[in-house]
Short mmCIF file of C-alpha atoms and ligand atoms in Angstrom, two decimals:
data_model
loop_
_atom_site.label_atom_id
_atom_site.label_comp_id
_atom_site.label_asym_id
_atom_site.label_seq_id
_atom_site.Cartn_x
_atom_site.Cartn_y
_atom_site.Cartn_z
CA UNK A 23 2.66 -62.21 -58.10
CA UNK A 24 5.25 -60.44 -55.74
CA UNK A 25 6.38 -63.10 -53.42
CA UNK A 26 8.88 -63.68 -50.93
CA UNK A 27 10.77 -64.88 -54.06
CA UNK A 28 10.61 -61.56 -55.67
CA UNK A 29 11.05 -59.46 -52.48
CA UNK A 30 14.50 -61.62 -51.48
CA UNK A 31 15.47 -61.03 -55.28
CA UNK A 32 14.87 -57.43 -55.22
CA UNK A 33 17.27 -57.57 -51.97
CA UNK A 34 19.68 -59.05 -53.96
CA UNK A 35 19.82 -56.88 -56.82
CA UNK A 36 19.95 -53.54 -54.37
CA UNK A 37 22.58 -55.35 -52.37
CA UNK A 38 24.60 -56.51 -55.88
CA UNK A 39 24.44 -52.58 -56.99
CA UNK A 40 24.76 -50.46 -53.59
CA UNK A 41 27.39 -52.97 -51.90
CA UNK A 42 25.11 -51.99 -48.70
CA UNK A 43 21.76 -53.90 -48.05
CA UNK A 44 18.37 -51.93 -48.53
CA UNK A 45 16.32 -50.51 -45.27
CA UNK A 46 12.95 -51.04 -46.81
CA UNK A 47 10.99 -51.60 -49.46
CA UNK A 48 7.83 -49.60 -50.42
CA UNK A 49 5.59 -51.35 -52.84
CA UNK A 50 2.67 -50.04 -54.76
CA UNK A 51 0.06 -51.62 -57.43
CA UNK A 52 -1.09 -50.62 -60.31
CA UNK A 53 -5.13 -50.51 -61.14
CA UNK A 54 -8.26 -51.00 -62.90
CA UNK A 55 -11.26 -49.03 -62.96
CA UNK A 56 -14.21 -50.53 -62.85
CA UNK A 57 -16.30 -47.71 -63.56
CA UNK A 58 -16.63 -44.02 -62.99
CA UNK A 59 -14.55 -42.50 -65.48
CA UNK A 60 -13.68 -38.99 -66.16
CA UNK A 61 -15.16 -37.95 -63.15
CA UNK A 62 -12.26 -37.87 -60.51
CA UNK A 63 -10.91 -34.26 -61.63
CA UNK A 64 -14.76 -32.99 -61.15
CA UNK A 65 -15.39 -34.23 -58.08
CA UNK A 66 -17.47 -37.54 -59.39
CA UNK A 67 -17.60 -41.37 -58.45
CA UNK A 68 -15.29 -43.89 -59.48
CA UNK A 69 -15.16 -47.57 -58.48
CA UNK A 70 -11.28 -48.66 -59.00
CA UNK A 71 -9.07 -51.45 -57.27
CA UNK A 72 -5.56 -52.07 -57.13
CA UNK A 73 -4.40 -55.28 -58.98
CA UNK A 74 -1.72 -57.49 -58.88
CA UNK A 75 1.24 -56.39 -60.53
CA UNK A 76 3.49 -54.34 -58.44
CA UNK A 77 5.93 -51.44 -58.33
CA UNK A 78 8.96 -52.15 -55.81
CA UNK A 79 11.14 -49.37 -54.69
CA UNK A 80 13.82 -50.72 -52.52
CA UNK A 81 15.49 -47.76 -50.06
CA UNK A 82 18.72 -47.12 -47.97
CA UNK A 83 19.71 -44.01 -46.97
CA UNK A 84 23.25 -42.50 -47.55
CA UNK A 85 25.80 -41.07 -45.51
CA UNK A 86 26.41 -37.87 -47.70
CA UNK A 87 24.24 -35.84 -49.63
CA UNK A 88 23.60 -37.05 -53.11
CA UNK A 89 20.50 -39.40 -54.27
CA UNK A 90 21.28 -42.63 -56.48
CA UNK A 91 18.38 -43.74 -58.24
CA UNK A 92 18.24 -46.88 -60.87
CA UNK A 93 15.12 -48.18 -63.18
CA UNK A 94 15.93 -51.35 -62.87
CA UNK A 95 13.09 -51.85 -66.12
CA UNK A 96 14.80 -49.10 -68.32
CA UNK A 97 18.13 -49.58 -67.71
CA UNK A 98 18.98 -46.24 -66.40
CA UNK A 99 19.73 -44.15 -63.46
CA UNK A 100 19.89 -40.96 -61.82
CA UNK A 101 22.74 -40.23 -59.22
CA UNK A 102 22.98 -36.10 -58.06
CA UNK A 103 23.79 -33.89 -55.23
CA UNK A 104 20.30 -33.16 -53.36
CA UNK A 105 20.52 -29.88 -54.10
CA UNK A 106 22.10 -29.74 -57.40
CA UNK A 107 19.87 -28.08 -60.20
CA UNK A 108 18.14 -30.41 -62.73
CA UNK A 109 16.12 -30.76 -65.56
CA UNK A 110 14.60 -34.54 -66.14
CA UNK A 111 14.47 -36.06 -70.10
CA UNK A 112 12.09 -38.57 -69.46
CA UNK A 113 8.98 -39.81 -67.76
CA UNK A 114 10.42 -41.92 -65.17
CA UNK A 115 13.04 -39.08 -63.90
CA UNK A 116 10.17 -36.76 -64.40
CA UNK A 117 8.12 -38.81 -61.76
CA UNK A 118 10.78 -39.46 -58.87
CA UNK A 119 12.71 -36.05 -59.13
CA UNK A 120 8.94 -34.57 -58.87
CA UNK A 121 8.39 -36.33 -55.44
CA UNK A 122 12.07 -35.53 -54.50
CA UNK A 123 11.92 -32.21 -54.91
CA UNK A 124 8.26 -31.74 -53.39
CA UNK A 125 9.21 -34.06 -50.21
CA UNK A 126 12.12 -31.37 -49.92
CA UNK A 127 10.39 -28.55 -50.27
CA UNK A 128 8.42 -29.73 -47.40
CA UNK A 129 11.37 -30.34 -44.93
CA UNK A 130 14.93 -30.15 -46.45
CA UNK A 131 16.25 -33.92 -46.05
CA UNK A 132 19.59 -34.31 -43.70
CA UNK A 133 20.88 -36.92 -45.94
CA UNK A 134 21.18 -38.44 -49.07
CA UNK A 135 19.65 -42.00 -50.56
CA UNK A 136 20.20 -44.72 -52.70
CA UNK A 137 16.76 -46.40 -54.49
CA UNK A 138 16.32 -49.17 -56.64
CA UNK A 139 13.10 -49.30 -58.93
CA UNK A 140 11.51 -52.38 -60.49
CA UNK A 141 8.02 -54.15 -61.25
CA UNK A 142 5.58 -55.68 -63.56
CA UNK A 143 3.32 -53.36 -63.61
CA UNK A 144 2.87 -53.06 -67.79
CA UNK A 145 4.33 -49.71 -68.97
CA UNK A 146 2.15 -47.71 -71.34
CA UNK A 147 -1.03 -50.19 -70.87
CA UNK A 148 -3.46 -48.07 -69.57
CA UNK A 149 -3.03 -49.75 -65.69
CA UNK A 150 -1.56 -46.79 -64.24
CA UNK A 151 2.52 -47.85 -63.81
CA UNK A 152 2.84 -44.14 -63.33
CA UNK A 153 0.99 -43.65 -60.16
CA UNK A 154 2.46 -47.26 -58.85
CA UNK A 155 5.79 -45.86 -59.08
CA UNK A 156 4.45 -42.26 -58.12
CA UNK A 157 3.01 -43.75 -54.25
CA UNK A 158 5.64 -46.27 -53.74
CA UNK A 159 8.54 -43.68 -54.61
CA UNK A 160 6.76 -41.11 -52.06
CA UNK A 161 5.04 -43.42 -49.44
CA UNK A 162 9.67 -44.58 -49.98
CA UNK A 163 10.59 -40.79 -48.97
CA UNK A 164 7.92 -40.55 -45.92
CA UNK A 165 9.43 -43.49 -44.41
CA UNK A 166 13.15 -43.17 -45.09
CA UNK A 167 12.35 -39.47 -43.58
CA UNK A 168 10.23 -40.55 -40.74
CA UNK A 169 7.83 -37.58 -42.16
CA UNK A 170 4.51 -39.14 -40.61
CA UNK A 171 2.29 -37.62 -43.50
CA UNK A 172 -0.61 -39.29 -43.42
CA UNK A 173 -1.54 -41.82 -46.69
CA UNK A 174 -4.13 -39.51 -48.02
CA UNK A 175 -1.37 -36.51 -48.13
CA UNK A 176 0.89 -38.56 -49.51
CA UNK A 177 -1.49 -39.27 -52.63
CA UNK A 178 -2.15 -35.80 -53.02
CA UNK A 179 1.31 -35.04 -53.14
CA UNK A 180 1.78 -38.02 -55.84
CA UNK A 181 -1.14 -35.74 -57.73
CA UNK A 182 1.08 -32.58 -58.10
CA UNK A 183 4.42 -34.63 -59.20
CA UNK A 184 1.62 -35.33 -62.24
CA UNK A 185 0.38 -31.30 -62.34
CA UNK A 186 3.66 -30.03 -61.82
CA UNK A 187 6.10 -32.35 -63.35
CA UNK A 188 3.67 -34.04 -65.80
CA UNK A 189 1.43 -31.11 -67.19
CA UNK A 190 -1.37 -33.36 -67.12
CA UNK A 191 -4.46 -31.86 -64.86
CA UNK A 192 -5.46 -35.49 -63.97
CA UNK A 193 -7.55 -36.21 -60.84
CA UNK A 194 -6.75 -38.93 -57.79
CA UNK A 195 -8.10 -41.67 -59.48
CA UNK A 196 -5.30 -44.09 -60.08
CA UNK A 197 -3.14 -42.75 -57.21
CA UNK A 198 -6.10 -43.16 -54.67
CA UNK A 199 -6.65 -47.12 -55.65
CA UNK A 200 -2.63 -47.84 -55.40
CA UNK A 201 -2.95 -46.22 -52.17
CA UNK A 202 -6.00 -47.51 -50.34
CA UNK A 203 -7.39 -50.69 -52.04
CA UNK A 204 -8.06 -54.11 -50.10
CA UNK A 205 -8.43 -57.28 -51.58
CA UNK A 206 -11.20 -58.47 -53.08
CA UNK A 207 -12.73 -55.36 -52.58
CA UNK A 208 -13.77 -52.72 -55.04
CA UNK A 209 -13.06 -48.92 -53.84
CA UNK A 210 -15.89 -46.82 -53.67
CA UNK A 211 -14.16 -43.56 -54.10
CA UNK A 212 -16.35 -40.11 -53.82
CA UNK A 213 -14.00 -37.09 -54.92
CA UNK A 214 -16.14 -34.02 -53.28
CA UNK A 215 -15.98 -36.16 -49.93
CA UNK A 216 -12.52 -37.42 -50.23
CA UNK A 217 -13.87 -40.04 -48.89
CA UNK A 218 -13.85 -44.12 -49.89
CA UNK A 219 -15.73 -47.32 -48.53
CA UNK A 220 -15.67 -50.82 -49.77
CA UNK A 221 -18.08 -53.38 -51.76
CA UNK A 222 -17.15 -56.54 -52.04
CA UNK A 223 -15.65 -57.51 -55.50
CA UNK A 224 -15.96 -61.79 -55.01
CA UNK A 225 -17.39 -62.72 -58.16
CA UNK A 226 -17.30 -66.26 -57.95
CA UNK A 227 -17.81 -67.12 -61.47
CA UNK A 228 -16.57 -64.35 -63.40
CA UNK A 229 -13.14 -62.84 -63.50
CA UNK A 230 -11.86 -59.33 -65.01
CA UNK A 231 -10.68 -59.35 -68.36
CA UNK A 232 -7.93 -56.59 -69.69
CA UNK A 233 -7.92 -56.27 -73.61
CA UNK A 234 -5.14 -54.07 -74.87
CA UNK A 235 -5.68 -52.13 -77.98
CA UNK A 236 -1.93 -51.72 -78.41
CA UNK A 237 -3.22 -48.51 -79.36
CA UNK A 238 -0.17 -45.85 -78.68
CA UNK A 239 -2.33 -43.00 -75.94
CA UNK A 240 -1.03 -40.25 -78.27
CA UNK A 241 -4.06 -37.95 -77.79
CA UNK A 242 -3.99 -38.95 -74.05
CA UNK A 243 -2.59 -35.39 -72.61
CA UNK A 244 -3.55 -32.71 -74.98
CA UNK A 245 -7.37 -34.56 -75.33
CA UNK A 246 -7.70 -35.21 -71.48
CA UNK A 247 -6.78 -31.33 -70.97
CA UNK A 248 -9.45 -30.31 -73.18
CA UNK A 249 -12.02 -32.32 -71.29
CA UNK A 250 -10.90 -30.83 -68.32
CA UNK A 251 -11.28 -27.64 -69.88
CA UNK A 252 -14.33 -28.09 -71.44
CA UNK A 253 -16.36 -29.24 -68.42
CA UNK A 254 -14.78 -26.14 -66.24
CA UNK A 255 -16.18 -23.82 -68.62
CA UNK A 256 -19.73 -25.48 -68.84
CA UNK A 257 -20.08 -25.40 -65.16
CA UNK A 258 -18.80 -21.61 -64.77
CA UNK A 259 -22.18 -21.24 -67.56
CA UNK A 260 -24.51 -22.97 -65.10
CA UNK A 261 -23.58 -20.93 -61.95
CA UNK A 262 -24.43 -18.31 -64.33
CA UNK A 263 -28.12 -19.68 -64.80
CA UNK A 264 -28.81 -21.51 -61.86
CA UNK A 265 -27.78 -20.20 -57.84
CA UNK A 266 -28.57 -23.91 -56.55
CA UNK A 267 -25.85 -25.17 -58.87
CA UNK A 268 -22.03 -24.29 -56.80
CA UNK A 269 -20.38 -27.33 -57.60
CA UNK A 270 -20.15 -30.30 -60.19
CA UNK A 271 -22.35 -33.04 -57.92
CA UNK A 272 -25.15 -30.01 -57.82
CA UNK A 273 -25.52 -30.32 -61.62
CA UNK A 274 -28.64 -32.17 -62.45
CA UNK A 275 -29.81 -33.57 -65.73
CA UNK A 276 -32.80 -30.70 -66.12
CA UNK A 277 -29.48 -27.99 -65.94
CA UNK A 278 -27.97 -29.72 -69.19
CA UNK A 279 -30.10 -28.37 -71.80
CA UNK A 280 -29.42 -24.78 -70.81
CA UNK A 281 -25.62 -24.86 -71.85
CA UNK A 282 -25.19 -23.53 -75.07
CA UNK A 283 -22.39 -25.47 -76.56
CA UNK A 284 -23.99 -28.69 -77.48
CA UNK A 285 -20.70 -30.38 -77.00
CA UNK A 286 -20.37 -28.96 -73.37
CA UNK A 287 -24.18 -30.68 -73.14
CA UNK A 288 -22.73 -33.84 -74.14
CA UNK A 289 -19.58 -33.81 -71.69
CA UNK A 290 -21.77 -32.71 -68.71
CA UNK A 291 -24.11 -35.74 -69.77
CA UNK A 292 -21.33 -38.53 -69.47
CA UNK A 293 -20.60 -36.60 -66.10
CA UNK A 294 -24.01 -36.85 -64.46
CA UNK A 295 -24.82 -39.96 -65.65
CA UNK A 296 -21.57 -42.17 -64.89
CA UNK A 297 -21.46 -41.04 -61.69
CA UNK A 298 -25.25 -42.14 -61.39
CA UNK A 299 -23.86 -45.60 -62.89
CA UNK A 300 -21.45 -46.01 -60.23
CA UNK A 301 -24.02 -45.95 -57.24
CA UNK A 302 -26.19 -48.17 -59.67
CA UNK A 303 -23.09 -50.49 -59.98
CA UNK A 304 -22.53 -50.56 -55.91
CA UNK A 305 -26.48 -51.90 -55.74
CA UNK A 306 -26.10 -54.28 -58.59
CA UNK A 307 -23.37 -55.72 -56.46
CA UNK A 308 -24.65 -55.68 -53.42
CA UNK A 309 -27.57 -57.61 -55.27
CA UNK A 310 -25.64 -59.72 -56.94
CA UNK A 311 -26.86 -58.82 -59.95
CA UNK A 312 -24.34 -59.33 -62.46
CA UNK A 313 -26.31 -59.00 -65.47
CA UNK A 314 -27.37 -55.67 -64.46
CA UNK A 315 -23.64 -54.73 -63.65
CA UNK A 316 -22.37 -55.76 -66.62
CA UNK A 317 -24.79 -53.05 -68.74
CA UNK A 318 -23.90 -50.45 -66.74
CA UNK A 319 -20.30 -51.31 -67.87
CA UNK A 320 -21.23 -51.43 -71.78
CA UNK A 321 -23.60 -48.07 -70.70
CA UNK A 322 -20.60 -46.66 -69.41
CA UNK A 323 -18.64 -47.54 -73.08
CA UNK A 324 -21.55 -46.00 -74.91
CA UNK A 325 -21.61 -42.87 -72.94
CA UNK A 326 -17.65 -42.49 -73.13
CA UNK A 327 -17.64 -42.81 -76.88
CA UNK A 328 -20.80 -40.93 -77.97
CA UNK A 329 -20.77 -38.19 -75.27
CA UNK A 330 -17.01 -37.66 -73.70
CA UNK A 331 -15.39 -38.99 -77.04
CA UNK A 332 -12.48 -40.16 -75.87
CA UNK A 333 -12.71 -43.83 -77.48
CA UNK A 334 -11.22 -44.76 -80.76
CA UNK A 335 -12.10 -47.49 -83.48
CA UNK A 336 -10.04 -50.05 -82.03
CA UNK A 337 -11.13 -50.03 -78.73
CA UNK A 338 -14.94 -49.82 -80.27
CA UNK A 339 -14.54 -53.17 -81.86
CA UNK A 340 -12.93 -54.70 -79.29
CA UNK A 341 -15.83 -53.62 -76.77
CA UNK A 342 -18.33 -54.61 -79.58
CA UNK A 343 -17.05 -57.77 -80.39
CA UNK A 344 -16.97 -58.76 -76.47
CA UNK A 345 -20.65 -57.72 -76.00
CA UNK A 346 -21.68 -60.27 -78.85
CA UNK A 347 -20.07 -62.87 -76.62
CA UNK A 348 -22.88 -64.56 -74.49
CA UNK A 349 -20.17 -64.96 -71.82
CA UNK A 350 -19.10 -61.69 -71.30
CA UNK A 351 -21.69 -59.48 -69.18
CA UNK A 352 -20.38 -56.24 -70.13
CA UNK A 353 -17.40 -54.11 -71.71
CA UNK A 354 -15.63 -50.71 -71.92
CA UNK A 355 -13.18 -48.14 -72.62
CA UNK A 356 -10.77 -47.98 -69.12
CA UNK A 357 -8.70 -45.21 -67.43
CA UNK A 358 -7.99 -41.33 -69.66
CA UNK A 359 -8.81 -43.08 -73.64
CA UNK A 360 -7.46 -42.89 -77.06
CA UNK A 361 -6.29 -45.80 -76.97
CA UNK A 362 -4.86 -48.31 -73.89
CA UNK A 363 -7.73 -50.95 -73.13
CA UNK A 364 -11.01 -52.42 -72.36
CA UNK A 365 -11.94 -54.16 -69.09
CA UNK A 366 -14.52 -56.71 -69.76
CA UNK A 367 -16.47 -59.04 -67.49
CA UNK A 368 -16.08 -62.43 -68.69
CA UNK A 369 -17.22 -65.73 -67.42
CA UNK A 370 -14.41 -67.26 -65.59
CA UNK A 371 -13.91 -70.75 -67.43
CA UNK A 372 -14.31 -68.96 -70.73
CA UNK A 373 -11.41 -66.38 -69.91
CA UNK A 374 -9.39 -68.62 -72.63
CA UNK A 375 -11.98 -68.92 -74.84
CA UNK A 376 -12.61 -65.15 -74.84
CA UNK A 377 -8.83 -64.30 -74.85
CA UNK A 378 -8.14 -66.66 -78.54
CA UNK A 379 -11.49 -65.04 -80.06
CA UNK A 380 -10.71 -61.38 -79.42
CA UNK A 381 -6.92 -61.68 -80.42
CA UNK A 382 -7.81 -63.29 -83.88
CA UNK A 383 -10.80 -61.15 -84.69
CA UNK A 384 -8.71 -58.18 -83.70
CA UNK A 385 -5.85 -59.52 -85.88
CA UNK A 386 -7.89 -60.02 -88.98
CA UNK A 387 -9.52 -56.66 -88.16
CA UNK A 388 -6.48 -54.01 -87.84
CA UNK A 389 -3.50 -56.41 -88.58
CA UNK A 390 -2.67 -55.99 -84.74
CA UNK A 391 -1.93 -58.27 -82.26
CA UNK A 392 -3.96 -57.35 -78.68
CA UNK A 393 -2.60 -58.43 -75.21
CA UNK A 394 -4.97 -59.83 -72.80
CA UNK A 395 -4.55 -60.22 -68.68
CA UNK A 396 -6.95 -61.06 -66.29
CA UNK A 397 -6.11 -59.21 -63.18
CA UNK A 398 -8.03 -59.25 -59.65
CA UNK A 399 -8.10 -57.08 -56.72
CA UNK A 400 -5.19 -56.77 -54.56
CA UNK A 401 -4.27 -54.64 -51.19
CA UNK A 402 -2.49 -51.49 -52.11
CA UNK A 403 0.78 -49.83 -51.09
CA UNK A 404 2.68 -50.99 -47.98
CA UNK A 405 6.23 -50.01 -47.18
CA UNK A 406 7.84 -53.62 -45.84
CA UNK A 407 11.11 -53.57 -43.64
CA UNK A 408 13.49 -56.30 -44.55
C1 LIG B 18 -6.40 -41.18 -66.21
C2 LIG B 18 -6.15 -40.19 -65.07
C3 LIG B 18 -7.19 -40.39 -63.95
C4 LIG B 18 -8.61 -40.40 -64.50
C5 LIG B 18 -8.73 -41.32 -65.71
C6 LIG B 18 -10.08 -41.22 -66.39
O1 LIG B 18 -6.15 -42.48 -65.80
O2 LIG B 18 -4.86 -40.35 -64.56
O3 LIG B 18 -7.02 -39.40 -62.97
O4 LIG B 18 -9.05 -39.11 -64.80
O5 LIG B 18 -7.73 -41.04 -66.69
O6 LIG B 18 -11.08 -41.69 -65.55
#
């Protein structure tokens, strides 16, 4: 948890480093998704929530003109002129020169800052520390600018640092849920809409269960382009065939079999039918019908491996050895694949129980050791003044 403890410490450590005390500190979760994946870049359902484990970017701005940034977590900084030309080496510089330069190209800033990152939001685990530090860095420059965008812009704005910056075409997914969860609630996010709405996430005897492969994402970018590619091209075919069909939501599952790729069949399948499992998901909910959820979860696995393919062997035995648990309602591959986790719905007094069996049959299995946290659903980014 982020507590007053952690807020007063990251006070400290700004205050140790700058000699000056910070203005504000903008803090933003990572996430889960629950379901509804791959479909954010088409315009689909998802059904994410921010969780708690936390990006903190503390702010103060500068007298002069240069920016002094440090990762707190890596060990490194990043101190220029605001306008001096540069090239980032790694991810993290990648992600907060990206919304520097965007926020400037918007309004040129009148003054320099000084910004001090930290968290415990997992790196490389498939909970989305990117977009955490991605909305708390920007939703940082809106305030410290007093730019009024509005928290919507902002996220979009987070999604082009990861076009532009990143090369990867992702969608709003994991950006969106940092941005505009609640807690206890579940996000109900429609991408043709832009629009979200709540359903309750209170499960009162089960808890959320995150199984990490350990798996390095390798594929991740080149694989997730591909899809991206792949389902552009199979919808550009069925605007060909079909004048009712304009956008991804029109496709229907009677358009499928007239692609002629029989992989683009398969990828428009998942589509289609995840985002179908996502409404399904909000009525099993609103029913309280766990059992119900919980197969639209393993449905969801099924449909990412055989149709999208972007599982791998690890992650299949980890979901398969869940399912055979009687205390675990349902399992599957989260967030872009090839690697990172599972999400699993387990009864909550066997979380333990669940945690020791899947690390030793994974163990004997691969020779790897998995890491397993149970998360739960948190509010999402807020800029606090200290
Ligand atoms: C990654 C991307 C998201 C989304 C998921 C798959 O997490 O960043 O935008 O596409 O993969 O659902």
């Amino acid at each position: 948890m982020i507590t007053e403890k952690n807020l007063t410490e990251a006070e400290q450590l700004f205050t140790n480093v700058f000699k000056t005390e910070p203005a504000f500190i903008s803090k933003a979760p990572g996430r889960i998704n629950i379901i509804g994946e791959h479909t954010d870049y088409n315009f689909g359902l998802s059904m994410p929530c921010a969780i708690n484990r936390w990006i903190l970017v503390s702010f103060s701005p500068r007298n002069d003109n240069r920016m002094h940034v440090i990762s707190h977590d890596f060990h490194e900084q990043l101190e220029i002129g605001m306008d001096e030309p540069y090239t980032p080496d790694n991810d993290w510089k990648k992600y907060v020169y990206g919304c520097i330069e965007i926020i400037s190209a918007l309004k040129k800033p009148e003054h320099g800052f000084n910004a001090f990152i930290q968290g415990n939001v997992p790196v490389g685990s498939g909970v989305s520390s990117s977009a955490a530090l991605e909305v708390a860095f920007m939703n940082g420059l809106n305030e410290l600018y007093n730019l009024q965008l509005d928290r919507l812009a902002i996220i979009k704005l987070c999604q082009r640092v990861e076009h532009e910056y990143l090369h990867v075409k992702s969608g709003l997914l994991d950006q969106y849920a940092s941005q505009f969860s609640k807690a206890n609630n579940f996000l109900v996010l429609d991408f043709q809409q832009m629009s979200h709405r709540y359903v309750s996430a209170a499960l009162e005897n089960h808890c959320w269960v995150l199984c990490n492969s350990m798996v390095a994402r390798t594929l991740a970018g080149s694989k997730y382009t591909e899809r991206v590619e792949e389902t552009q091209q199979a919808l550009k075919e069925l605007k060909t065939y079909f004048p009712e069909v304009k956008h991804f939501r029109d496709i229907k599952e009677a358009h499928i079999p007239a692609l002629k790729n029989p992989v683009h069949q398969k990828r428009i399948k998942h589509y289609v039918l995840e985002n179908k499992r996502v409404e399904d998901s909000v009525l099993a909910l609103q029913k309280n019908d766990l059992t119900r959820f919980g197969a639209l979860l393993s449905a969801s696995h099924i449909s990412l491996r055989d149709l999208y393919e972007v599982s791998c062997t690890e992650i299949d035995f980890l979901m398969g050895q869940a399912v055979l648990l009687p205390y675990c309602l349902g399992s599957r591959i989260m967030g872009g694949g090839f690697g990172g986790c599972t999400i699993n719905l387990v009864e909550k007094d066997k979380a333990k129980e669940f945690s020791t069996h899947i690390k030793s049959v994974y163990k004997k299995q691969f020779n790897r050791n998995a890491e397993i946290n149970e998360y739960h659903a948190v509010d999402g980014a807020s800029i606090i003044l200290v």
